[in-house]
Every structure is written in C-alpha cells, then in structure tokens.
C-alpha cells in the first residue's frame, strides 16, 4: 500500500582551509610539525577499568530511559550536595556532582515528555512545562558530516500558534536536546533522544522548515522517510553547555585530581605552587613601573614583598596580587568596582614576564564570551601572542584575528607525519559510499523491486521468477518489461504512492513574542491518506503472523488482490528493518572514525597553541576543548567570574598537570544558573559555586576593599552587603546628573499595581511610563542615551520599557540600553534607572528577594542611581531592602513619593509624583523663559535647557519685505508677500534638536488615559528631529488654523470623546483632590510612622509631628510632617515644596 518518499543524501564538505589538510604545505614548506600523542591517550582513558566509577561509562546523550521516566510512579535518586565541610572521597565528589549536573541538564526535557504522555494534544500556549512541540516530523535525508551522521527532518509549527522569527528565536538552537516519538505512539512506549546538529537559517525559513539532528547513538539512527514523528524540546536550558562538562567529569574519574586536598578535603592552609618552589625568584618590575630594578629579582617565598603600595595598587589589591603569585590555589573576592580584573591582568603580566620558553601557555577563562573578550582586550595591550578558542566574539578588530580558526587560516604548515586525520578521512569516505548504496532504494521514490526483496531474503528466487513470469503472462505485454513493472503489475491498484512528508502551510499566525536578549530556529506539517476507509481497516486488521503465512506462497499471484497491498507493506518493512540494522553497524564505525578525525585535527592544532603564551576560552570551553588543552600540559589556569560558574565547570579545569589555580570573583553577586529551581535549594545547592563553597568553609582568600566605580552616595546602598567597602578618592569627582541638582540617588515610592505579560513575566505599566518619562527628562537635560542604562529584574518589564522608549517622539533614532539584572553583571554605566515592577496584595516580591541579584542591581551606577518601586511592600518582605531603605533615608535623605527635579537654569526644584509630570515637559522649571530668540521674538516657553537656536518660533513674523508689505506668515515659515510677489526674504529658524514638548504621557504603553489639551497659538515650540525634517519637507503642515476652524476640525475628528472625558474628569475633580490629600497622609504614616515592629521601615521614632498646613495652586491642602527625617534647605519655587513625607 505504501510507496517511498523522496530521500536525499548529502555528504558534508567544507571549503578547504589552510592548515586543515595533513598533506598541505605552504609558506613554511616542509616545516616539521610535532605529533602530540597525549590527545589519543586522553580519549583512550575511558577504556574503562573495573575500578572506575559506574558513571564513567554513561553515554553523552541521555538515554530514552532517563528522559521517559514517569513523573508519577518512579522516584529519582538525586544525591545531596555537601557544601559545609569536606567530602568523604574524590570518587564520591565526582560521582555526585556528575549526577547533580546531569539531572539539571535532563529535567526540562523529561518534564516536557511527561506532559506529552499525559496530554498528547496539548498546545504550546497551554503547556505548563515550557514545551516547544513540532508535529508531522519526517526524515527527508542524511547528512554525512565530519562530526557524525545527521538526519535531515522537516516539521510543522501548528502547535506553536505563532509564526517564528527565526533570526531572534532560541528554538532548536544547535546543541539543543530533543526527543522524538512516532506520531501513533506519542511517547507512550518509544522515545528517541537526540540533539540539534545544525539549524541553518535558510533551512528553517523554508516552507516547511528543516533542520539536521543527531540521534543519541549510532544504534538509534532511523532512516525511514515514511515514518511520521512528533518532536519536542524544552525552552528552558541548553544541553550543549552541560554536555562537555559532564564528559570532562567522566574523564576525571580515571585521572589524578590536582587541588583535591582543597576542593574535596577543604584544607584551609594553602601552599605555594610546586614550580615556584623550584625557582622562587621572580621579576616583579612589570607590576611596579618606575621602580627601576628594585623589584626585578624578588624571592616570593622569603617575604620580600612591598609593604606599602608603590603604584596605583591599593593595599588590598597588593595583597591580592601577592596571593595570586604565591598560592597554588588563589581565591580573590572582588566586590563591585574594586578592580578585580585589573589585578588579574597585572598578575598575568608578571606570570608572562617570568615565563620560560618551554613553559606551557597560561589558560585564562571567564563565564561568558563578553567577559572573556574584555579580559583578552586588556591582555592584548601587553601580549599579542594569545589565542582564543571558540569564535563567539563580537570584537572583530582585536580578538577575532586571534581566534584559532583565523590563526590557522593565516599560517600554512607542513605535513604532520603519523597523524590520525588522514586515515580517518579516508575510512569515512569509504563508509559514506557504502551507506549511500545501502539507502539508495529509499532515494528513488519508486516501489521496491523484487530483486531487492530477494537480496534481503524476503522473497525466494522461485517467488521472484514466478512473479516476473506472471507479470509477462497476465498483464499487457506492451508495458515495460522490468522487475519494477512486475511488482507494480502484481500489486495493481493496491499500490499507491503515499508521499508522506511535511506539507507547506500558512496558518495565518502572528509572530511569536521573542526575548530580544536571546536567539535561534524551528518547523511545519502533513497528513498521509490511504485509498479509502475499507483499505485502511484492512491494513490495520492484518497481523504479522497472517502476512508471514501469505508470504509462504510460492506463487504470489495466488494471493487475493485485496491482500496484496498489506503484504507489500509488510515486505517493505522487513527490508527497511534490515537496512536500519546495517546502517547502524556502519554508523557505529563512522562514529569511531569521526572521533579519530577530531583527534587528528587537535593533533594539528596543538602546534599553534603550544607556540602561544596565553590561551583564552569560556568556562564551557574549558570542558569542550579539555582534551586539546590537557595535551599542552598546562600548569597555570586563571578563571574570572568564578563565583558565577557552577562548580563542575571549574572542577573540569583541574588538568592532570595543573599546579596553579586562580579563582577571581564575588560570591555575593550573581550565582550560577540552574535549569531546575528545586536543585538550587536544600539539600542540592547546585547553584553554590566552588568559589563560594571554599570561602564559606574558611579556605584562605583575599577581599578587595576599595571601590573606584560609584559615587559615595550610591555606594552607601551597599553597606548592608559590604560594610567594609571604602571609596577611592576619584569617585568623589564624579560629575553631577544634569537636571537632578546634587541628588545622585533616589528611591521613588509608589503603589501602582503590577501585571504580567503573555509569557507570565511581571510588568508594571505605570511604573514603566514613569521610567520612560524620567529617561526623556534626563536626555532633554543633555544626558546622552549611551550614558543611561535601564535595569529591571523581569524580562517582561524590560520589553515594556524598551517599547516605550522606542515610541517616544523625542527619542526617535536613539539606541537604548534596557537589560535585565542577570545579564548586566560585570557592566557599569554613568546613570542607572532600576525598575522594580513588583506591587501586589499578596506581598510577593519574587526575584527581588534574591540577595545576589540585589547586589548586582545596586552596584552598576557611577554617578546617578534612581530606583522606582513599591518600597512599602518590598521593605516589609525583605530585610536587605529594609536595610537599603534605612541607608538611603539617612542624611542626605533620598527616598519619597515625589521625585525631586532641579532646573539647571534657575536652580528651582519641582517634584514629580506620577508620569503626568513629564507631559509637555521642556526639561526645566515652571518659570517663563522670556529669553530672546534669534528671530527677535521673546521666548514664551516655560524654562527649558535647550538652546534658543533650537526653537521653532510660531509667533507672527515682524519683518518688512522688500515690496514694502508686512509679512503675514508665522515666524518659522518662509516669508511670502501678500501681493504674491516672490521674495528672497529671511529663512525660517528651524534647527533640529533631540526632544519635543508635544504631549505624550504613555509613549505607546497601555495605561490609564487622561484628557489632554494641546495649546495652539503663538508660543514657540521645541521640536524633535523627526518633526523638524517633516517641517522642512512640508512647511504648510506647520501653519495653524484659526481657533474656531481648528476646534471644528478636532470635534469632527472625534474630539467629542475627549470633551466627554474631560467633563467627566472635572465632575470628579473635587473628590479626587480630597482623596489625594488623604492618601498623602496615609502614605506618610504607613511608610515612616506607626509602632516599631520587625517590618517597620524606620527605627528612630514612633511619631510624626504636624509642622505646617499649606494650600497649593491646585487647591489641595498639604500637611507637612517632621519626624526622623529633616528636609534639607533648598531653593523653592512659588509653588510650595511638597514634603517627601506628604
């Protein structure tokens, strides 16, 4: 009944690169290369001995048993993590960390598969396990790559309910763990596990989309193009980041374990590196420039160390440098802004200055590619001979040319005698030919021939002869006389072409909302139909036993016609089963040769790496290239951001030849990330880094104590976390923030309710509008957008604020830094705005309760730090936030319900209590400008920081034209004579600026609407660059109508709705003002008054004293209280200053 689908074979080939062929010669023709056999030894270590731990023999890709464990009946045994005290043995340490890390890697996909078992029809939007689900998955070809045999599959995105913007999607990223099951099984009995091999953009953007996948092992490869599958992945986690570290822990189970006495045994007293004992005299002159030969020959083990700083180093940095150079395990804690990277680079400079020609390269690593590039850029200033492993760098100028790929590309070496690359490639080519011939019947799209059935033992020689004879005797002899025709004539109408494949489709979906901080690709659908329901039932109704009985007929022509279709399919399946078995046998050999090829390539690469002085990679790269690095016999490894890295990743850096390990980080900032939140808590503590564990177990370390980033007013917010942190004199010289007077930090308090977006990420719409308005206020006052960063704990709030900034009329064309706290560790900027977002009746503050995240959020700003949030709720739920508010409430007081703004021109303070303050905002105070414009008119705007040259004047033109008439145009419009004579009079004053005073309260963000009035008439206006461009192109658009005409136009265009809204607002105005007065008093009492309790905000007084009662212009009576706080004396405007306690 079933034919075959088109099936494609592809041999993966790359454009030949210099240095990639053992037989290639070049500039150094005949140059002798050294064969490093340590790489082979490394890969052969897992020829497991009987004494090796059991985990060593586990395969890299999780098994179907690991993934398809029932969530109900089967309990998973996950070992507890020991974070206090020593481990009982190295074996126990490695075994348990392997189990914990593997559980974290596997759990997300296991949860997805369990959900699919329970609800096979679940859609992505209804998934509780963050599932990505792909239907109608078909294998359409094979790709024979150097790294293995990949199956090319097509798929459908029907269950996503959205179109996918693949350029920004993290779906099916290369290395992602996936699970497949036949469509008629849905993971009940069959689960195939694999990883995404490749996701080319051209493939996923086609219709249907396609990707390449590796099955978990050669024994699980599938090749049937007619089999329909369902494929799933989890949107949480990334298996590739775990895979190589797990493999490294397996290798360490059969190796010596340097540093085990500290890492496993918690030995607190650390000795010097072994190589330093052999030669203790070192040249330190590079660390102390300008000292001549004073430090050129220092015995580091004899205490000859400068007691006082003789350079830019402070005392704690000097001690940290000494620790790095003299301890075989050196731990340096660097609080924010204390210069830990500077100390690391200085230590590397000294190590390189004393490096001998035959010493192995120094290995440096960092948790992220960004941090690694920063470190290598510092190193490049004094050392050009470094190599970066991995190509994920954005630095095209300094770092990219020093990647291993680029270094090999620019250097041609000779032949590597005895290498494994050449033989492996030759064997792989022969295997490819065998496999191509094997699956050829699947590629032609025609029914299987009886010769093929005979070759696989399904039909006998006699059955084939009778089949052909019958075809020639009983069927029209004018048809082609071939075996294929014979099988077709025998099956007759029962043989139909079932082109089972994913069909092109268009569901009319919208694009799915993407996380712009992350990115990659996915799939589409089809349905195979048989002739009719009777045939379908007949096919399903025949058992294998019945069909095998039919197959015993010597003459197949004796079989009834209605049974020939099911019998053909049965014969076809028997052939495919044998094909698969043969294919898996060849694939196993291909996989072996693929590993040999990898060894051969690394044997070649060692010649480049051995000649370098420094090798840089990420902490993931330490595991990915561990065999390559281990072959170099490295002695020194330095890891930055060590406290942000899971312990197993640092453990993998303990190469067999390691003598000196340096860990630099700060365990009070961000911890490592786990896929499974349950593994972060007791008793697993998987997020606790090796750095933090050793420090908390009192293994000796050095803490840097002087910060060079934050102005002291900002730094005081970190006192609850770093009570001993000092300020370097340079931070007192930070520039003030324009428009904020002397206020460098402020916590703006509100009670606006939170919400959540479609992805259930927390958002606070009104807070986002407030942040956008304040951002524009800063830009209006001259702050460049590159000097402002907006931080938030939630990705939903990040996207909301970014959307508001992009839609703001005064900020068009600008680039913004709006990021989550988790992605901003190690970064800093001049001004930081922090949106807390959380505000709810349940008093749930979520991520805001995590001390490490709070630490990062509070320590990124250099000269201005402004927080927005429900301080009353947050401080009641977090001791750390409570202490922070206490610190900010001390003199000078920097917390309240009104954000204080300062006019740069007059020094007058105004107070913003809600986003409406930033509507029609020119950036100054409420005084009239009254300055003279270049055209001669008096500026009628309120105070503004913009230059008068940037003002568009709308007042009547006062120039007399050459014809003697008075110009009757507005001032900014080119002069035109009333008698229609052309005139070359004055040109309009229209200089573009970067801001506008057009009313815009929400900036595209959904929030409560308020009635607006756009004044018309003569006052000059500040216009944005985009409006200015339009004014130059269409000056007639700027001409004002008469008030009567404009009023009629506005009303006819829907202004009646606005008028109704304004009338309703006026009707409620009196009640609203009274309620505002009551709320002011209630907020003050709740935030700063009341009895002293554990949740109280302040602890110095129980009462507030009413000191004055004032009535503002708006008629609202304001009560001023004085208690713990005392407001500083400031210059005030005519409008009474509202107390921050109101």
PDB file of N, CA, C and O in Angstrom, residues 816-864:
ATOM      1  N   UNK A 816      19.148  52.359  22.920  1.00  0.00           N
ATOM      2  CA  UNK A 816      18.916  52.297  24.352  1.00  0.00           C
ATOM      3  C   UNK A 816      19.536  51.050  24.959  1.00  0.00           C
ATOM      4  O   UNK A 816      19.607  49.998  24.323  1.00  0.00           O
ATOM      5  N   UNK A 817      19.956  51.177  26.216  1.00  0.00           N
ATOM      6  CA  UNK A 817      20.427  50.038  26.993  1.00  0.00           C
ATOM      7  C   UNK A 817      19.359  49.728  28.036  1.00  0.00           C
ATOM      8  O   UNK A 817      19.285  50.380  29.070  1.00  0.00           O
ATOM      9  N   UNK A 818      18.517  48.745  27.730  1.00  0.00           N
ATOM     10  CA  UNK A 818      17.492  48.294  28.662  1.00  0.00           C
ATOM     11  C   UNK A 818      17.695  46.792  28.825  1.00  0.00           C
ATOM     12  O   UNK A 818      17.460  46.020  27.895  1.00  0.00           O
ATOM     13  N   UNK A 819      18.159  46.348  29.986  1.00  0.00           N
ATOM     14  CA  UNK A 819      18.570  44.959  30.159  1.00  0.00           C
ATOM     15  C   UNK A 819      18.094  44.447  31.514  1.00  0.00           C
ATOM     16  O   UNK A 819      17.753  45.218  32.414  1.00  0.00           O
ATOM     17  N   UNK A 820      18.073  43.136  31.652  1.00  0.00           N
ATOM     18  CA  UNK A 820      17.765  42.535  32.942  1.00  0.00           C
ATOM     19  C   UNK A 820      19.012  42.522  33.817  1.00  0.00           C
ATOM     20  O   UNK A 820      20.146  42.541  33.322  1.00  0.00           O
ATOM     21  N   UNK A 821      18.779  42.474  35.109  1.00  0.00           N
ATOM     22  CA  UNK A 821      19.886  42.481  36.064  1.00  0.00           C
ATOM     23  C   UNK A 821      20.807  41.285  35.832  1.00  0.00           C
ATOM     24  O   UNK A 821      22.033  41.402  35.894  1.00  0.00           O
ATOM     25  N   UNK A 822      20.214  40.128  35.534  1.00  0.00           N
ATOM     26  CA  UNK A 822      21.015  38.906  35.372  1.00  0.00           C
ATOM     27  C   UNK A 822      22.011  38.993  34.227  1.00  0.00           C
ATOM     28  O   UNK A 822      23.018  38.281  34.207  1.00  0.00           O
ATOM     29  N   UNK A 823      21.737  39.828  33.243  1.00  0.00           N
ATOM     30  CA  UNK A 823      22.633  39.923  32.087  1.00  0.00           C
ATOM     31  C   UNK A 823      23.578  41.113  32.184  1.00  0.00           C
ATOM     32  O   UNK A 823      24.278  41.417  31.227  1.00  0.00           O
ATOM     33  N   UNK A 824      23.629  41.781  33.339  1.00  0.00           N
ATOM     34  CA  UNK A 824      24.421  43.008  33.436  1.00  0.00           C
ATOM     35  C   UNK A 824      25.549  42.915  34.459  1.00  0.00           C
ATOM     36  O   UNK A 824      26.187  43.902  34.767  1.00  0.00           O
ATOM     37  N   UNK A 825      25.806  41.714  34.981  1.00  0.00           N
ATOM     38  CA  UNK A 825      26.928  41.586  35.905  1.00  0.00           C
ATOM     39  C   UNK A 825      28.228  41.882  35.167  1.00  0.00           C
ATOM     40  O   UNK A 825      28.436  41.439  34.042  1.00  0.00           O
ATOM     41  N   UNK A 826      29.107  42.628  35.825  1.00  0.00           N
ATOM     42  CA  UNK A 826      30.380  42.998  35.220  1.00  0.00           C
ATOM     43  C   UNK A 826      30.310  44.251  34.392  1.00  0.00           C
ATOM     44  O   UNK A 826      31.332  44.731  33.907  1.00  0.00           O
ATOM     45  N   UNK A 827      29.096  44.818  34.215  1.00  0.00           N
ATOM     46  CA  UNK A 827      28.922  46.027  33.427  1.00  0.00           C
ATOM     47  C   UNK A 827      28.712  47.217  34.361  1.00  0.00           C
ATOM     48  O   UNK A 827      28.428  47.067  35.550  1.00  0.00           O
ATOM     49  N   UNK A 828      28.818  48.412  33.801  1.00  0.00           N
ATOM     50  CA  UNK A 828      28.564  49.635  34.556  1.00  0.00           C
ATOM     51  C   UNK A 828      28.220  50.751  33.584  1.00  0.00           C
ATOM     52  O   UNK A 828      28.450  50.640  32.383  1.00  0.00           O
ATOM     53  N   UNK A 829      27.619  51.815  34.111  1.00  0.00           N
ATOM     54  CA  UNK A 829      27.302  52.981  33.290  1.00  0.00           C
ATOM     55  C   UNK A 829      27.191  54.195  34.194  1.00  0.00           C
ATOM     56  O   UNK A 829      27.107  54.072  35.415  1.00  0.00           O
ATOM     57  N   UNK A 830      27.173  55.369  33.565  1.00  0.00           N
ATOM     58  CA  UNK A 830      27.115  56.601  34.343  1.00  0.00           C
ATOM     59  C   UNK A 830      25.850  56.714  35.160  1.00  0.00           C
ATOM     60  O   UNK A 830      25.878  57.025  36.356  1.00  0.00           O
ATOM     61  N   UNK A 831      24.700  56.485  34.523  1.00  0.00           N
ATOM     62  CA  UNK A 831      23.407  56.620  35.186  1.00  0.00           C
ATOM     63  C   UNK A 831      22.633  55.323  35.005  1.00  0.00           C
ATOM     64  O   UNK A 831      22.559  54.783  33.904  1.00  0.00           O
ATOM     65  N   UNK A 832      22.042  54.828  36.069  1.00  0.00           N
ATOM     66  CA  UNK A 832      21.245  53.609  36.030  1.00  0.00           C
ATOM     67  C   UNK A 832      19.870  53.895  36.614  1.00  0.00           C
ATOM     68  O   UNK A 832      19.755  54.472  37.704  1.00  0.00           O
ATOM     69  N   UNK A 833      18.825  53.487  35.880  1.00  0.00           N
ATOM     70  CA  UNK A 833      17.452  53.545  36.372  1.00  0.00           C
ATOM     71  C   UNK A 833      17.013  52.112  36.633  1.00  0.00           C
ATOM     72  O   UNK A 833      17.098  51.259  35.748  1.00  0.00           O
ATOM     73  N   UNK A 834      16.538  51.830  37.843  1.00  0.00           N
ATOM     74  CA  UNK A 834      16.158  50.469  38.231  1.00  0.00           C
ATOM     75  C   UNK A 834      14.649  50.407  38.435  1.00  0.00           C
ATOM     76  O   UNK A 834      14.105  51.067  39.318  1.00  0.00           O
ATOM     77  N   UNK A 835      13.993  49.605  37.613  1.00  0.00           N
ATOM     78  CA  UNK A 835      12.548  49.401  37.722  1.00  0.00           C
ATOM     79  C   UNK A 835      12.287  48.096  38.459  1.00  0.00           C
ATOM     80  O   UNK A 835      12.625  47.021  37.969  1.00  0.00           O
ATOM     81  N   UNK A 836      11.657  48.184  39.653  1.00  0.00           N
ATOM     82  CA  UNK A 836      11.437  47.001  40.486  1.00  0.00           C
ATOM     83  C   UNK A 836      10.178  46.236  40.093  1.00  0.00           C
ATOM     84  O   UNK A 836      10.094  45.032  40.290  1.00  0.00           O
ATOM     85  N   UNK A 837       9.171  46.913  39.573  1.00  0.00           N
ATOM     86  CA  UNK A 837       7.953  46.333  38.977  1.00  0.00           C
ATOM     87  C   UNK A 837       6.988  45.714  39.991  1.00  0.00           C
ATOM     88  O   UNK A 837       5.782  45.856  39.849  1.00  0.00           O
ATOM     89  N   UNK A 838       7.459  45.015  41.023  1.00  0.00           N
ATOM     90  CA  UNK A 838       6.561  44.251  41.883  1.00  0.00           C
ATOM     91  C   UNK A 838       5.715  45.151  42.780  1.00  0.00           C
ATOM     92  O   UNK A 838       6.232  46.041  43.470  1.00  0.00           O
ATOM     93  N   UNK A 839       4.397  44.885  42.798  1.00  0.00           N
ATOM     94  CA  UNK A 839       3.459  45.615  43.649  1.00  0.00           C
ATOM     95  C   UNK A 839       2.141  44.851  43.632  1.00  0.00           C
ATOM     96  O   UNK A 839       1.401  44.921  42.649  1.00  0.00           O
ATOM     97  N   UNK A 840       1.853  44.107  44.703  1.00  0.00           N
ATOM     98  CA  UNK A 840       0.672  43.256  44.724  1.00  0.00           C
ATOM     99  C   UNK A 840       0.171  43.070  46.140  1.00  0.00           C
ATOM    100  O   UNK A 840       0.877  43.335  47.113  1.00  0.00           O
ATOM    101  N   UNK A 841      -1.077  42.592  46.263  1.00  0.00           N
ATOM    102  CA  UNK A 841      -1.687  42.382  47.577  1.00  0.00           C
ATOM    103  C   UNK A 841      -1.105  41.175  48.296  1.00  0.00           C
ATOM    104  O   UNK A 841      -1.152  41.095  49.526  1.00  0.00           O
ATOM    105  N   UNK A 842      -0.571  40.215  47.543  1.00  0.00           N
ATOM    106  CA  UNK A 842      -0.020  39.002  48.152  1.00  0.00           C
ATOM    107  C   UNK A 842       1.353  39.234  48.760  1.00  0.00           C
ATOM    108  O   UNK A 842       1.923  38.342  49.383  1.00  0.00           O
ATOM    109  N   UNK A 843       1.905  40.438  48.523  1.00  0.00           N
ATOM    110  CA  UNK A 843       3.231  40.774  49.048  1.00  0.00           C
ATOM    111  C   UNK A 843       4.301  39.791  48.574  1.00  0.00           C
ATOM    112  O   UNK A 843       5.192  39.394  49.319  1.00  0.00           O
ATOM    113  N   UNK A 844       4.192  39.423  47.328  1.00  0.00           N
ATOM    114  CA  UNK A 844       5.164  38.511  46.707  1.00  0.00           C
ATOM    115  C   UNK A 844       6.154  39.353  45.909  1.00  0.00           C
ATOM    116  O   UNK A 844       5.769  40.054  44.967  1.00  0.00           O
ATOM    117  N   UNK A 845       7.414  39.297  46.274  1.00  0.00           N
ATOM    118  CA  UNK A 845       8.407  40.129  45.584  1.00  0.00           C
ATOM    119  C   UNK A 845       9.321  39.320  44.673  1.00  0.00           C
ATOM    120  O   UNK A 845      10.207  39.888  44.028  1.00  0.00           O
ATOM    121  N   UNK A 846       9.128  37.995  44.586  1.00  0.00           N
ATOM    122  CA  UNK A 846       9.821  37.184  43.595  1.00  0.00           C
ATOM    123  C   UNK A 846      11.326  37.353  43.577  1.00  0.00           C
ATOM    124  O   UNK A 846      12.010  37.221  44.596  1.00  0.00           O
ATOM    125  N   UNK A 847      11.870  37.673  42.379  1.00  0.00           N
ATOM    126  CA  UNK A 847      13.320  37.809  42.200  1.00  0.00           C
ATOM    127  C   UNK A 847      13.919  38.891  43.101  1.00  0.00           C
ATOM    128  O   UNK A 847      15.114  38.869  43.380  1.00  0.00           O
ATOM    129  N   UNK A 848      13.105  39.843  43.544  1.00  0.00           N
ATOM    130  CA  UNK A 848      13.617  40.939  44.354  1.00  0.00           C
ATOM    131  C   UNK A 848      14.071  40.463  45.730  1.00  0.00           C
ATOM    132  O   UNK A 848      14.700  41.223  46.468  1.00  0.00           O
ATOM    133  N   UNK A 849      13.769  39.216  46.075  1.00  0.00           N
ATOM    134  CA  UNK A 849      14.179  38.686  47.370  1.00  0.00           C
ATOM    135  C   UNK A 849      15.560  38.053  47.327  1.00  0.00           C
ATOM    136  O   UNK A 849      16.103  37.684  48.371  1.00  0.00           O
ATOM    137  N   UNK A 850      16.143  37.901  46.133  1.00  0.00           N
ATOM    138  CA  UNK A 850      17.435  37.220  45.987  1.00  0.00           C
ATOM    139  C   UNK A 850      18.566  38.220  46.224  1.00  0.00           C
ATOM    140  O   UNK A 850      18.758  39.166  45.454  1.00  0.00           O
ATOM    141  N   UNK A 851      19.317  38.008  47.295  1.00  0.00           N
ATOM    142  CA  UNK A 851      20.346  38.965  47.705  1.00  0.00           C
ATOM    143  C   UNK A 851      21.402  39.172  46.625  1.00  0.00           C
ATOM    144  O   UNK A 851      21.886  40.293  46.423  1.00  0.00           O
ATOM    145  N   UNK A 852      21.784  38.107  45.918  1.00  0.00           N
ATOM    146  CA  UNK A 852      22.821  38.236  44.894  1.00  0.00           C
ATOM    147  C   UNK A 852      22.374  39.146  43.771  1.00  0.00           C
ATOM    148  O   UNK A 852      23.152  39.950  43.245  1.00  0.00           O
ATOM    149  N   UNK A 853      21.098  39.045  43.366  1.00  0.00           N
ATOM    150  CA  UNK A 853      20.579  39.913  42.309  1.00  0.00           C
ATOM    151  C   UNK A 853      20.500  41.360  42.799  1.00  0.00           C
ATOM    152  O   UNK A 853      20.779  42.291  42.047  1.00  0.00           O
ATOM    153  N   UNK A 854      20.091  41.545  44.045  1.00  0.00           N
ATOM    154  CA  UNK A 854      20.013  42.896  44.605  1.00  0.00           C
ATOM    155  C   UNK A 854      21.389  43.538  44.569  1.00  0.00           C
ATOM    156  O   UNK A 854      21.538  44.711  44.200  1.00  0.00           O
ATOM    157  N   UNK A 855      22.395  42.775  44.949  1.00  0.00           N
ATOM    158  CA  UNK A 855      23.771  43.292  44.980  1.00  0.00           C
ATOM    159  C   UNK A 855      24.201  43.801  43.611  1.00  0.00           C
ATOM    160  O   UNK A 855      24.770  44.887  43.494  1.00  0.00           O
ATOM    161  N   UNK A 856      23.913  43.015  42.567  1.00  0.00           N
ATOM    162  CA  UNK A 856      24.288  43.432  41.217  1.00  0.00           C
ATOM    163  C   UNK A 856      23.524  44.683  40.817  1.00  0.00           C
ATOM    164  O   UNK A 856      24.092  45.642  40.278  1.00  0.00           O
ATOM    165  N   UNK A 857      22.223  44.733  41.110  1.00  0.00           N
ATOM    166  CA  UNK A 857      21.398  45.871  40.705  1.00  0.00           C
ATOM    167  C   UNK A 857      21.859  47.165  41.355  1.00  0.00           C
ATOM    168  O   UNK A 857      21.836  48.237  40.730  1.00  0.00           O
ATOM    169  N   UNK A 858      22.299  47.090  42.596  1.00  0.00           N
ATOM    170  CA  UNK A 858      22.662  48.302  43.344  1.00  0.00           C
ATOM    171  C   UNK A 858      24.046  48.824  43.010  1.00  0.00           C
ATOM    172  O   UNK A 858      24.397  49.932  43.437  1.00  0.00           O
ATOM    173  N   UNK A 859      24.828  48.080  42.247  1.00  0.00           N
ATOM    174  CA  UNK A 859      26.249  48.416  42.123  1.00  0.00           C
ATOM    175  C   UNK A 859      26.695  48.692  40.689  1.00  0.00           C
ATOM    176  O   UNK A 859      27.873  48.581  40.390  1.00  0.00           O
ATOM    177  N   UNK A 860      25.781  49.064  39.795  1.00  0.00           N
ATOM    178  CA  UNK A 860      26.158  49.278  38.397  1.00  0.00           C
ATOM    179  C   UNK A 860      26.377  50.750  38.053  1.00  0.00           C
ATOM    180  O   UNK A 860      26.971  51.052  37.018  1.00  0.00           O
ATOM    181  N   UNK A 861      25.880  51.690  38.870  1.00  0.00           N
ATOM    182  CA  UNK A 861      25.888  53.111  38.510  1.00  0.00           C
ATOM    183  C   UNK A 861      27.144  53.810  39.005  1.00  0.00           C
ATOM    184  O   UNK A 861      27.649  53.525  40.094  1.00  0.00           O
ATOM    185  N   UNK A 862      27.630  54.758  38.213  1.00  0.00           N
ATOM    186  CA  UNK A 862      28.798  55.539  38.586  1.00  0.00           C
ATOM    187  C   UNK A 862      28.420  56.871  39.238  1.00  0.00           C
ATOM    188  O   UNK A 862      28.954  57.225  40.277  1.00  0.00           O
ATOM    189  N   UNK A 863      27.484  57.610  38.637  1.00  0.00           N
ATOM    190  CA  UNK A 863      27.195  58.961  39.152  1.00  0.00           C
ATOM    191  C   UNK A 863      25.725  59.237  39.407  1.00  0.00           C
ATOM    192  O   UNK A 863      25.389  60.243  40.012  1.00  0.00           O
ATOM    193  N   UNK A 864      24.817  58.361  38.969  1.00  0.00           N
ATOM    194  CA  UNK A 864      23.405  58.571  39.202  1.00  0.00           C
ATOM    195  C   UNK A 864      22.658  57.252  39.254  1.00  0.00           C
ATOM    196  O   UNK A 864      22.778  56.429  38.338  1.00  0.00           O
TER     197      UNK A 864
END
